[in-house]
JSON list of C-alpha atoms and ligand atoms in Angstrom, two decimals:
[
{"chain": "A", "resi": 1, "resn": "UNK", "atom": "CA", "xyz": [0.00, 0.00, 0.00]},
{"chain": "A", "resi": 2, "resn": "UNK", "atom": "CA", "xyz": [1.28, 3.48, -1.03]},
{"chain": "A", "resi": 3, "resn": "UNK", "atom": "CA", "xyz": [2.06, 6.02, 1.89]},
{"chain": "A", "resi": 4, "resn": "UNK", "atom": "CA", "xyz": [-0.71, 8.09, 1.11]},
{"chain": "A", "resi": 5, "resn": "UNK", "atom": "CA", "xyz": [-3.44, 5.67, 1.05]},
{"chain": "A", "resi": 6, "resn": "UNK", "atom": "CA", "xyz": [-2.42, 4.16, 4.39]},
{"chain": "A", "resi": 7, "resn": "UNK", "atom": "CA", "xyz": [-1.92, 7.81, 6.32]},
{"chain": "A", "resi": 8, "resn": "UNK", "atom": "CA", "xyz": [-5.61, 8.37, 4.44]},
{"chain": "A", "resi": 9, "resn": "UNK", "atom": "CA", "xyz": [-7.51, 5.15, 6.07]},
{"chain": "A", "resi": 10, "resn": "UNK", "atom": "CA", "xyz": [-5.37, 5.79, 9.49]},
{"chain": "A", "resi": 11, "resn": "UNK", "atom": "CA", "xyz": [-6.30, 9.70, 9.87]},
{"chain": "A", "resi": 12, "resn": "UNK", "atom": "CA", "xyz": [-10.17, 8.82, 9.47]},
{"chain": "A", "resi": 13, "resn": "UNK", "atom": "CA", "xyz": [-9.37, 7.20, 13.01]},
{"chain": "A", "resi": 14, "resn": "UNK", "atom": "CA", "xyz": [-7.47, 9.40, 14.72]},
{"chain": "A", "resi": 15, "resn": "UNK", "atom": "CA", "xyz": [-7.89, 13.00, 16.36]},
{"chain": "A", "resi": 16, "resn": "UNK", "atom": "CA", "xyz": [-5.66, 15.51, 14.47]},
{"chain": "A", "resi": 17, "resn": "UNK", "atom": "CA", "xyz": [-3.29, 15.06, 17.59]},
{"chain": "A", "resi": 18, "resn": "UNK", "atom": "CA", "xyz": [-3.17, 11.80, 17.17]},
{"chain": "A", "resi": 19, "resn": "UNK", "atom": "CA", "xyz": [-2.75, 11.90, 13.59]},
{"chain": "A", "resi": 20, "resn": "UNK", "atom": "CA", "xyz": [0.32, 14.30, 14.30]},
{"chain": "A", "resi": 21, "resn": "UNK", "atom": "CA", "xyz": [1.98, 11.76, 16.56]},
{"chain": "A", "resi": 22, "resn": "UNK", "atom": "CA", "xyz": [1.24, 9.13, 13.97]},
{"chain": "A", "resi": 23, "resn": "UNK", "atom": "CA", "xyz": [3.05, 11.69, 11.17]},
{"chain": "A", "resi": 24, "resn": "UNK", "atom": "CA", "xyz": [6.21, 12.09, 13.76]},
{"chain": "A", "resi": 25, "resn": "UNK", "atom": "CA", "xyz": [6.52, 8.28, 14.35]},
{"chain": "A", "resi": 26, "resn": "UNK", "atom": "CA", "xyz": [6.61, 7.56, 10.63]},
{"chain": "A", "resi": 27, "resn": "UNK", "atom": "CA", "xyz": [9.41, 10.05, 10.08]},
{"chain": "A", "resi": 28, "resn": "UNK", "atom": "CA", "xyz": [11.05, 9.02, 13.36]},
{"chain": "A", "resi": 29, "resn": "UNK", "atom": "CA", "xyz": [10.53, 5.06, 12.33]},
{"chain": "A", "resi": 30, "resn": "UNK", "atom": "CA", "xyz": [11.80, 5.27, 8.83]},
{"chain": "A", "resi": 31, "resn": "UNK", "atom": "CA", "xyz": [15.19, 7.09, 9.89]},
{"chain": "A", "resi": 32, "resn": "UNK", "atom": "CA", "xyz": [15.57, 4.40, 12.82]},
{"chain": "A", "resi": 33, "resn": "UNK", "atom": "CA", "xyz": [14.98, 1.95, 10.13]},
{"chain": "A", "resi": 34, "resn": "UNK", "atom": "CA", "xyz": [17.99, 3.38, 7.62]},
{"chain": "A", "resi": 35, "resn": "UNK", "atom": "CA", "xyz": [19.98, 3.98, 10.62]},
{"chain": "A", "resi": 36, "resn": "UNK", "atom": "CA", "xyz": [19.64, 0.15, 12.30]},
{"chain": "A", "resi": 37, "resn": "UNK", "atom": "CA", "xyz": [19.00, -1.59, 8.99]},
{"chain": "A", "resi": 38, "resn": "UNK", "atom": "CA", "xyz": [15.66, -2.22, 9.27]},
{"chain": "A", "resi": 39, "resn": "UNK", "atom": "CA", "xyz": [12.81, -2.44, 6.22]},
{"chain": "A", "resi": 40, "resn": "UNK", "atom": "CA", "xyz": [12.04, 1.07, 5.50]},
{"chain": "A", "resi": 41, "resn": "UNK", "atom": "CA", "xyz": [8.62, 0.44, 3.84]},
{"chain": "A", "resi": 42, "resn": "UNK", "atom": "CA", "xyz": [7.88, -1.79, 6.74]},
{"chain": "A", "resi": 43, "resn": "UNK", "atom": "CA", "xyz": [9.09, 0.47, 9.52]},
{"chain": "A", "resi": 44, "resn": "UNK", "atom": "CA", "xyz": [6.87, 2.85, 7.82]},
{"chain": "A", "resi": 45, "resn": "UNK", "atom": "CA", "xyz": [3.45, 0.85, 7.79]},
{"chain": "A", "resi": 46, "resn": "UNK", "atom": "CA", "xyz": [4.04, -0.19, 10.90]},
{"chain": "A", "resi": 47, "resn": "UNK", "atom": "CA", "xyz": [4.09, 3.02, 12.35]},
{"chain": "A", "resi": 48, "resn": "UNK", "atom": "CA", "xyz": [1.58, 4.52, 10.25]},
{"chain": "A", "resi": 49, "resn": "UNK", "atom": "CA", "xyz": [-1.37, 2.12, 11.44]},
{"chain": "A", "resi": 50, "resn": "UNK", "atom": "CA", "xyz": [0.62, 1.96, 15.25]},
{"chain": "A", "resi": 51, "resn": "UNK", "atom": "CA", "xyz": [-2.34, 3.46, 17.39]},
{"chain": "A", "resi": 52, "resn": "UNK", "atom": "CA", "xyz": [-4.90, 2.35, 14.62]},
{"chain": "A", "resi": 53, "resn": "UNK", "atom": "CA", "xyz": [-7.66, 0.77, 17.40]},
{"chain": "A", "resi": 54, "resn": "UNK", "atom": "CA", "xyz": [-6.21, 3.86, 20.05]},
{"chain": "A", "resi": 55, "resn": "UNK", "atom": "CA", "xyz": [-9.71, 5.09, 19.95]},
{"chain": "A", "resi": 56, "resn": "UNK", "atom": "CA", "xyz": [-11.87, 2.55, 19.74]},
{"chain": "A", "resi": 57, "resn": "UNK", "atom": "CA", "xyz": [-14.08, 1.69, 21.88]},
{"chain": "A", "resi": 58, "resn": "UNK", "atom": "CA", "xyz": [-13.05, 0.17, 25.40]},
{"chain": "A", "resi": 59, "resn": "UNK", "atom": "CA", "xyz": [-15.91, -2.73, 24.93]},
{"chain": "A", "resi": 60, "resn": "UNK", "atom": "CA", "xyz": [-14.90, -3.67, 21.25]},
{"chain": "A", "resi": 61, "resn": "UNK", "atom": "CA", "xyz": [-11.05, -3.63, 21.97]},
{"chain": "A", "resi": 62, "resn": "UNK", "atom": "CA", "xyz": [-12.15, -6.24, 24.99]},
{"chain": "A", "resi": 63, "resn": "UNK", "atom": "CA", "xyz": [-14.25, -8.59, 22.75]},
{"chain": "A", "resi": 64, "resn": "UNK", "atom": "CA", "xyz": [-11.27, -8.61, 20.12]},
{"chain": "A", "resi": 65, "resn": "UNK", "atom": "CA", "xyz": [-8.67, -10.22, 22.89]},
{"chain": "A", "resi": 66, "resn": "UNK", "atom": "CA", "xyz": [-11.73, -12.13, 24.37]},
{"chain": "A", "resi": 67, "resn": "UNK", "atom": "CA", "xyz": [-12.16, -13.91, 20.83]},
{"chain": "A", "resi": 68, "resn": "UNK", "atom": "CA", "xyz": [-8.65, -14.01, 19.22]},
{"chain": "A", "resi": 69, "resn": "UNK", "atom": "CA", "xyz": [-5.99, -15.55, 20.62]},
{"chain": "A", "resi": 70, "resn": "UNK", "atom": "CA", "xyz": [-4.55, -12.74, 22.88]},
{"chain": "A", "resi": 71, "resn": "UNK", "atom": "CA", "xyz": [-3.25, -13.23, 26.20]},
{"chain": "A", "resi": 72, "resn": "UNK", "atom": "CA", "xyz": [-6.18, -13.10, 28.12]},
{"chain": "A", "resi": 73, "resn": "UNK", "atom": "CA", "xyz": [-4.45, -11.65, 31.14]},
{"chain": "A", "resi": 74, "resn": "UNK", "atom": "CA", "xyz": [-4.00, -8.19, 29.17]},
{"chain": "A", "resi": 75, "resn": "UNK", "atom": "CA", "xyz": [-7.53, -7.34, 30.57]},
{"chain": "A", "resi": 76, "resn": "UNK", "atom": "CA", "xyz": [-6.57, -6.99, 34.24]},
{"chain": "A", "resi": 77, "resn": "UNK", "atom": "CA", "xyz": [-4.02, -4.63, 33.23]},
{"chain": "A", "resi": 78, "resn": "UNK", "atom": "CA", "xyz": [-4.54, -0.71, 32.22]},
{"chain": "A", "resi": 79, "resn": "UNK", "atom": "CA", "xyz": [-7.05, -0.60, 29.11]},
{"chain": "A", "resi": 80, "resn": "UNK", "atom": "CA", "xyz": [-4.21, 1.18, 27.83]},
{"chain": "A", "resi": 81, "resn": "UNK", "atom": "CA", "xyz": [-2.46, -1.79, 26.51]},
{"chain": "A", "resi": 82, "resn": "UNK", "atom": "CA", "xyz": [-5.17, -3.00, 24.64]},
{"chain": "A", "resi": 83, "resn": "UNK", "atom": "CA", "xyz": [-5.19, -1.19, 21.43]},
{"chain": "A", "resi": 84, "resn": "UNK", "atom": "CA", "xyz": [-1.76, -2.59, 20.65]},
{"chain": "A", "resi": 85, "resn": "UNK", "atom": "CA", "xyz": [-2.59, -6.15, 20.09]},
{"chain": "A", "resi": 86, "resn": "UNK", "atom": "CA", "xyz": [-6.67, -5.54, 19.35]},
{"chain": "A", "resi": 87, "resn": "UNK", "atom": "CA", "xyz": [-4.91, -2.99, 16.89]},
{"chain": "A", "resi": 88, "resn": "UNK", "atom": "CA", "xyz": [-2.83, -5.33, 14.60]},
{"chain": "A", "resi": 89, "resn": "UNK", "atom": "CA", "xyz": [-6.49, -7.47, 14.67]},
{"chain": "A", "resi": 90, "resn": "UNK", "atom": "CA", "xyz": [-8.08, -4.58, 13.67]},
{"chain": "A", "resi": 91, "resn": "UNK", "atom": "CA", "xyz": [-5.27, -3.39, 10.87]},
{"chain": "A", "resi": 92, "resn": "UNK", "atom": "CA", "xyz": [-5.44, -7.08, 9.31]},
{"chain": "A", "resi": 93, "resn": "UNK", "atom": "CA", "xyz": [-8.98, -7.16, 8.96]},
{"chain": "A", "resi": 94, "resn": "UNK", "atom": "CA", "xyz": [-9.96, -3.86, 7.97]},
{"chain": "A", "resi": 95, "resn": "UNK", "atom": "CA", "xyz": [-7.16, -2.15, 6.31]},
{"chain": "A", "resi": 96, "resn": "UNK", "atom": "CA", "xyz": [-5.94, -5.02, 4.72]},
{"chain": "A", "resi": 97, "resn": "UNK", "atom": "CA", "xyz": [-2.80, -5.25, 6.21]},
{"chain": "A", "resi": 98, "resn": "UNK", "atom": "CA", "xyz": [-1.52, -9.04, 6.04]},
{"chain": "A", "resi": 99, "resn": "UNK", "atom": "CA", "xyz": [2.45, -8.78, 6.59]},
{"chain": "A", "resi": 100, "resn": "UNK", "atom": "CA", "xyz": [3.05, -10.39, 9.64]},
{"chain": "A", "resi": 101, "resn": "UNK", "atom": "CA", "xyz": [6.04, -8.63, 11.32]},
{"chain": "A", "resi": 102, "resn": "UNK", "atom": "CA", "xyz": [4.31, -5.45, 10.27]},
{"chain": "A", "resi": 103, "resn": "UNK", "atom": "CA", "xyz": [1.20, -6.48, 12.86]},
{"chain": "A", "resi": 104, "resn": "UNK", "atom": "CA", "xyz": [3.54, -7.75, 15.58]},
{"chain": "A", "resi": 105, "resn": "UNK", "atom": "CA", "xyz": [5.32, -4.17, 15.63]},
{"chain": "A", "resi": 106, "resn": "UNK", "atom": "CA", "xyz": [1.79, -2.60, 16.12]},
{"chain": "A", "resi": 107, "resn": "UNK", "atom": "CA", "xyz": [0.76, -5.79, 18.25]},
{"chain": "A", "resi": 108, "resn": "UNK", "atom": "CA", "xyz": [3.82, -5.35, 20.67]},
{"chain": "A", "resi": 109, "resn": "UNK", "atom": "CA", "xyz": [4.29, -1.55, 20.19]},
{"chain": "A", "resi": 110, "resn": "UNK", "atom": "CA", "xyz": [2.88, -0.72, 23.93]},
{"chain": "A", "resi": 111, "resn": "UNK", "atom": "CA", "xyz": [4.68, -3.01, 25.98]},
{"chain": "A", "resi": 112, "resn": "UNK", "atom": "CA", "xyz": [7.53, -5.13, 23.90]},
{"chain": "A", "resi": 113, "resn": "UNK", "atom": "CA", "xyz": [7.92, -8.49, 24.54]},
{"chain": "A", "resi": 114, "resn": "UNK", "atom": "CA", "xyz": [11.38, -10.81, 25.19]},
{"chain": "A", "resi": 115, "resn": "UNK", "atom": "CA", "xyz": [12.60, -11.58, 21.95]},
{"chain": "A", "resi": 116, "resn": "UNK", "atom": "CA", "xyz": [11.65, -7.90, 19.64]},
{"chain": "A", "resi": 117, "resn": "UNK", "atom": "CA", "xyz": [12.89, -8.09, 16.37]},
{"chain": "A", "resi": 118, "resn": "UNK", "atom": "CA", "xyz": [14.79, -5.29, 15.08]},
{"chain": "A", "resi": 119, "resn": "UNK", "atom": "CA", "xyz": [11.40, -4.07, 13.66]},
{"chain": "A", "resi": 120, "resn": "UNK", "atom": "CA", "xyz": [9.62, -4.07, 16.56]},
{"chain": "A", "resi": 121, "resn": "UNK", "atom": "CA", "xyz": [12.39, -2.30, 18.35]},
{"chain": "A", "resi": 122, "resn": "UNK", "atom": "CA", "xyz": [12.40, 0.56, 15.54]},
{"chain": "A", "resi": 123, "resn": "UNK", "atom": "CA", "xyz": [8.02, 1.01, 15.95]},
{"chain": "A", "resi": 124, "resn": "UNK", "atom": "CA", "xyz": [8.39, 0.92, 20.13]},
{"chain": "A", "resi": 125, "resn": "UNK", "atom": "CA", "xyz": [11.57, 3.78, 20.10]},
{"chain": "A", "resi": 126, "resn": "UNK", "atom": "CA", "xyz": [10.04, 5.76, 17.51]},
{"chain": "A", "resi": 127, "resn": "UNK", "atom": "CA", "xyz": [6.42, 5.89, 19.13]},
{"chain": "A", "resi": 128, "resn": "UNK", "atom": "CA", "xyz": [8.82, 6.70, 22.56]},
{"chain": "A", "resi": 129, "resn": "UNK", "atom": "CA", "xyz": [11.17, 9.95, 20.62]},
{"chain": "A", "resi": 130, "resn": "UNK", "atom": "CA", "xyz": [9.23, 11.13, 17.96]},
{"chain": "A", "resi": 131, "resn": "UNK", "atom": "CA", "xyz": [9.71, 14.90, 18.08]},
{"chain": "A", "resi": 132, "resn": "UNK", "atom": "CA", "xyz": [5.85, 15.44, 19.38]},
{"chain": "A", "resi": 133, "resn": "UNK", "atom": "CA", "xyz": [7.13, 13.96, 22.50]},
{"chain": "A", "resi": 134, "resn": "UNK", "atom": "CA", "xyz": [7.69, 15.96, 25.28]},
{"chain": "A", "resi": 135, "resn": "UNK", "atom": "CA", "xyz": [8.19, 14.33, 28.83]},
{"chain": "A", "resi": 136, "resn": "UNK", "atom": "CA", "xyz": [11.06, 13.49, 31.36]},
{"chain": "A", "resi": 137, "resn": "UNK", "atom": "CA", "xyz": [14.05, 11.48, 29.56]},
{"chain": "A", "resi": 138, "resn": "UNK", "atom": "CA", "xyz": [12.96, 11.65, 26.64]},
{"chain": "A", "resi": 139, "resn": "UNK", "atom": "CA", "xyz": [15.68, 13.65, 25.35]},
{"chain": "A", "resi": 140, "resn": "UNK", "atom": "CA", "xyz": [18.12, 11.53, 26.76]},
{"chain": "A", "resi": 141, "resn": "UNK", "atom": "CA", "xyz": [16.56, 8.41, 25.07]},
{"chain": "A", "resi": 142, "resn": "UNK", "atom": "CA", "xyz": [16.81, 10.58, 21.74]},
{"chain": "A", "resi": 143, "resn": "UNK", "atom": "CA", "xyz": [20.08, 10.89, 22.28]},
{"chain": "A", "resi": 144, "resn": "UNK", "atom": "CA", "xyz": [20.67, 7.54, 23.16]},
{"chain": "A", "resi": 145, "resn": "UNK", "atom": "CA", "xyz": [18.86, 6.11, 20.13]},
{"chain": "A", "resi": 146, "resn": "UNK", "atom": "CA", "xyz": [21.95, 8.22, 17.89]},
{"chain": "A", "resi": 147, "resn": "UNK", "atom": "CA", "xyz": [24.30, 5.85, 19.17]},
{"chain": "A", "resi": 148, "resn": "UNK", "atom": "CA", "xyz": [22.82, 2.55, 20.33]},
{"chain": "A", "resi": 149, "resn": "UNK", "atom": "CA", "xyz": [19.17, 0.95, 19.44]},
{"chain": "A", "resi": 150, "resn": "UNK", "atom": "CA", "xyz": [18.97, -1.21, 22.48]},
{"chain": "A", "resi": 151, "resn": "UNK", "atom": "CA", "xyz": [20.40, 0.95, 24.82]},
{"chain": "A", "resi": 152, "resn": "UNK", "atom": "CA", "xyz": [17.57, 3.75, 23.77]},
{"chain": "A", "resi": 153, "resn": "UNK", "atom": "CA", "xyz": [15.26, 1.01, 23.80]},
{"chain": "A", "resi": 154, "resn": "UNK", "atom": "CA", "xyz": [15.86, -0.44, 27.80]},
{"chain": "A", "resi": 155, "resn": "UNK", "atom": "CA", "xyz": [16.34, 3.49, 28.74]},
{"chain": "A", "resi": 156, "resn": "UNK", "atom": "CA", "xyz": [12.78, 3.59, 26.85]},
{"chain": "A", "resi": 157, "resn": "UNK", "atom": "CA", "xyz": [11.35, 0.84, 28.85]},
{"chain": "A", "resi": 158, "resn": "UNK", "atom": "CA", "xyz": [13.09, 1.61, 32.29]},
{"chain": "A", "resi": 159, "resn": "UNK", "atom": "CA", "xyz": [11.24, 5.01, 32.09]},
{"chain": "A", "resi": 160, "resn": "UNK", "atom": "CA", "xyz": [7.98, 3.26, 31.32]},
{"chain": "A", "resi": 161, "resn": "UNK", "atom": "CA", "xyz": [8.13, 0.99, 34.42]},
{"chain": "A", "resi": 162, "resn": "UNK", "atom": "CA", "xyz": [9.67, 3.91, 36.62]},
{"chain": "A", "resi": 163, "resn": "UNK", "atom": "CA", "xyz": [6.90, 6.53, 35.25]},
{"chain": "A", "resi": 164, "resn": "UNK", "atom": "CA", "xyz": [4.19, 3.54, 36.45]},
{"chain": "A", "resi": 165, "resn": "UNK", "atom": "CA", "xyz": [5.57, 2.81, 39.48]},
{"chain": "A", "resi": 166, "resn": "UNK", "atom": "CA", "xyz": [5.45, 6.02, 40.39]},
{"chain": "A", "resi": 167, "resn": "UNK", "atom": "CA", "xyz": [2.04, 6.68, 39.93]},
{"chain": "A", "resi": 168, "resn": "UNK", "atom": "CA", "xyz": [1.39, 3.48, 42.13]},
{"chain": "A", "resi": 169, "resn": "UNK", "atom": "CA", "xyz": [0.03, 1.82, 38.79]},
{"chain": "A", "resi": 170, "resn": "UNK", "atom": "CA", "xyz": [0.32, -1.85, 37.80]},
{"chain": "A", "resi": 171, "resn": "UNK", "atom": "CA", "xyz": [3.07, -2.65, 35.67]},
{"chain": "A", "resi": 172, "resn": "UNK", "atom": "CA", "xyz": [2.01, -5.42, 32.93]},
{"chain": "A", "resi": 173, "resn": "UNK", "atom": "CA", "xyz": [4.60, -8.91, 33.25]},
{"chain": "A", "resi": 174, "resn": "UNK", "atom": "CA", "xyz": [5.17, -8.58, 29.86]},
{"chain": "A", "resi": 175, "resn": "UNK", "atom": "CA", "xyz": [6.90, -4.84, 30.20]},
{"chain": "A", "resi": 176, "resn": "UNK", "atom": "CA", "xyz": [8.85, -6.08, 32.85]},
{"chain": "A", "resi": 177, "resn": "UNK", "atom": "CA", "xyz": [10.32, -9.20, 30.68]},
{"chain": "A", "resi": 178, "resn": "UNK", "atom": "CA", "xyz": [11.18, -6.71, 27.63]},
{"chain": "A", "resi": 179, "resn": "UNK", "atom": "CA", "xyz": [13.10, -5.12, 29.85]},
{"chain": "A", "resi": 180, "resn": "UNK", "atom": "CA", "xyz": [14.77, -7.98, 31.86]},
{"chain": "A", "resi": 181, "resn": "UNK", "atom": "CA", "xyz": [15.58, -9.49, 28.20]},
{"chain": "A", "resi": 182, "resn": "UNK", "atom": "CA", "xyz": [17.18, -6.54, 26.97]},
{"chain": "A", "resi": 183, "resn": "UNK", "atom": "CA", "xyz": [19.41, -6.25, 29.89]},
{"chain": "A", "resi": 184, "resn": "UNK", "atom": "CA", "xyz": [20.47, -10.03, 29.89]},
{"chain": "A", "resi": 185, "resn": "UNK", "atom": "CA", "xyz": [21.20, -9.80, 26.33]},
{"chain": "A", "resi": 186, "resn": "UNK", "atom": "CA", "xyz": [23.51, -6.45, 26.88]},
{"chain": "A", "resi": 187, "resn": "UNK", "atom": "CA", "xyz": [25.59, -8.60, 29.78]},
{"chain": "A", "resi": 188, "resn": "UNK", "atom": "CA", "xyz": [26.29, -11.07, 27.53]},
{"chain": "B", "resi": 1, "resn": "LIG", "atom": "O1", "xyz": [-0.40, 4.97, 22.25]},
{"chain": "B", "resi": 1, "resn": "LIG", "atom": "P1", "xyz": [0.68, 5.94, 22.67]},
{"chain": "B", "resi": 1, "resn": "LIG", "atom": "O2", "xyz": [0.21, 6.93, 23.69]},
{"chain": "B", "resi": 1, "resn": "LIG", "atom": "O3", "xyz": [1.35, 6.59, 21.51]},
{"chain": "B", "resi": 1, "resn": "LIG", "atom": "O4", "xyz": [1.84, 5.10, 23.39]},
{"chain": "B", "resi": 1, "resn": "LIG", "atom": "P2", "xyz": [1.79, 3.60, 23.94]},
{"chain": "B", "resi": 1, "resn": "LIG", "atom": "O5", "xyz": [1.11, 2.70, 22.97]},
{"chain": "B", "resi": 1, "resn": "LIG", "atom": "O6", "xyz": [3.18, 3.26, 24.31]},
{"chain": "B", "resi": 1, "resn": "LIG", "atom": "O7", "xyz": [0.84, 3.64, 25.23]},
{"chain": "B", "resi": 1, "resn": "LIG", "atom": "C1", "xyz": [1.27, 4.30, 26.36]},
{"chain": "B", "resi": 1, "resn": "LIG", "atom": "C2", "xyz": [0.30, 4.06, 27.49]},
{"chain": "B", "resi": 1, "resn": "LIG", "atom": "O8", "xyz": [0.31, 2.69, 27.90]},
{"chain": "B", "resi": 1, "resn": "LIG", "atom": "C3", "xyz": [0.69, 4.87, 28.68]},
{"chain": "B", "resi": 1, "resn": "LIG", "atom": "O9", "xyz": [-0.49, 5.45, 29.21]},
{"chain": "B", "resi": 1, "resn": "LIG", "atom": "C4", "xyz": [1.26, 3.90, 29.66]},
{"chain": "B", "resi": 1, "resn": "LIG", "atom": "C5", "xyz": [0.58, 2.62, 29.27]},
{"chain": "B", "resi": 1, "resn": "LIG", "atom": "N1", "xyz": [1.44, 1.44, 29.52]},
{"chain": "B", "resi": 1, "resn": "LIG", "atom": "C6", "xyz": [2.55, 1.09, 28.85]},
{"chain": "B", "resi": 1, "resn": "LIG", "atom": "N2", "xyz": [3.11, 0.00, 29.38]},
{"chain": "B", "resi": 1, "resn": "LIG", "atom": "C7", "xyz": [2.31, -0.38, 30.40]},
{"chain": "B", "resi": 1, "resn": "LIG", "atom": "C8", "xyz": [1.25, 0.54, 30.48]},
{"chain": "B", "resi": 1, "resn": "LIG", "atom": "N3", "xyz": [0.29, 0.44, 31.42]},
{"chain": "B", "resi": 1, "resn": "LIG", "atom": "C9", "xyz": [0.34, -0.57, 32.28]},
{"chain": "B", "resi": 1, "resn": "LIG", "atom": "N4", "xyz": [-0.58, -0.69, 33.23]},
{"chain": "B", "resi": 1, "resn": "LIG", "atom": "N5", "xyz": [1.35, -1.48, 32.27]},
{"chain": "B", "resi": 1, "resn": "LIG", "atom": "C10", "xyz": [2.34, -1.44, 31.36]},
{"chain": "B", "resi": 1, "resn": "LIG", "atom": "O10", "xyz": [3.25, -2.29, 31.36]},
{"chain": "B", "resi": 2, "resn": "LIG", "atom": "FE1", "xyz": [0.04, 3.23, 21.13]},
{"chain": "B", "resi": 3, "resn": "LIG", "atom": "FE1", "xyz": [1.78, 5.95, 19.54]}
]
């Protein structure tokens, strides 16, 4: 699917804030993807349909990871999570979308998983630095993410968990693994 067509379907979803984030991670993804080696065209349909479900309803997100095969424990966690995986669902059936590591960036864009491919990395950093981001770190992360993808990428996740904890909010297992895997893998 050509660039245009895809940021057309995706923008009919979206709030024009949204939309802008979706612009910044595209442009963020697709230099992340030169830089690391990724697929360029990949890195950028990935993030172009990233927060495709992010507004859907609460009640149809549930039903999608109560009928397809999604963990099922995602639903005691923050509602948050769920347009990642009920997203890639959602980008399959409706826009077409059938490349599989393309949906399992969007499906594991929110909290990683042990084991990201280098695509998945790329769509999870960019969402984190695209240059509509403005919170605590994330400049350091940006700067990071000049020099090392995986270092970016556990200072990405560290700030998740520490930004959670500090709110006294659950932390999803699977957050905690990306992060645990990372690290192990940096010892070695
Ligand atoms: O959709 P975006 O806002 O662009 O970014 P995102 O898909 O990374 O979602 C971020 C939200 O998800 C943010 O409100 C924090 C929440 N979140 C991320 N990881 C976890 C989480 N919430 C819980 N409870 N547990 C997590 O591990
Ligand atoms: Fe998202
Ligand atoms: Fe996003």
């Amino acid at each position: 699917m050509e660039r245009e067509e895809a940021l057309k379907i995706v923008k009919e979803q979206l709030t024009d804030h949204r939309y802008q984030h979706t612009l910044g991670v595209m442009e963020t993804a697709i230099a992340l993807a030169k830089q690391y080696g990724a697929d360029e065209k990949k890195a950028e349909a990935a993030a172009i349909f990233h927060d495709y479900a992010k507004f859907r309803p609460k009640d149809e997100l549930k039903q999608i990871i109560l009928s397809q095969k999604f963990p099922q424990n995602l639903l005691e966690y923050n509602s948050e999570l769920w347009h990642a995986p009920a997203g890639a669902y959602l980008v399959e059936m409706e826009a077409g979308i059938k490349d599989k590591e393309v949906l399992e960036a969007i499906r594991y864009h929110t909290s990683g998983r042990s084991g990201m491919t280098l695509l998945e990395k790329v769509i999870y950093l960019a969402d984190y630095i695209e240059p509509g981001r403005h919170f605590p770190g994330v400049d350091e992360v940006r700067a990071l993410a000049k020099v090392d993808l995986d270092t970016a990428l556990i200072q990405a996740v560290k700030n998740t968990i520490l930004f959670l904890l500090k709110k006294n909010q659950p932390v999803y297992p699977d957050s905690f693994q990306t992060y645990n895997d990372l690290v192990m893998r940096q010892e070695d």
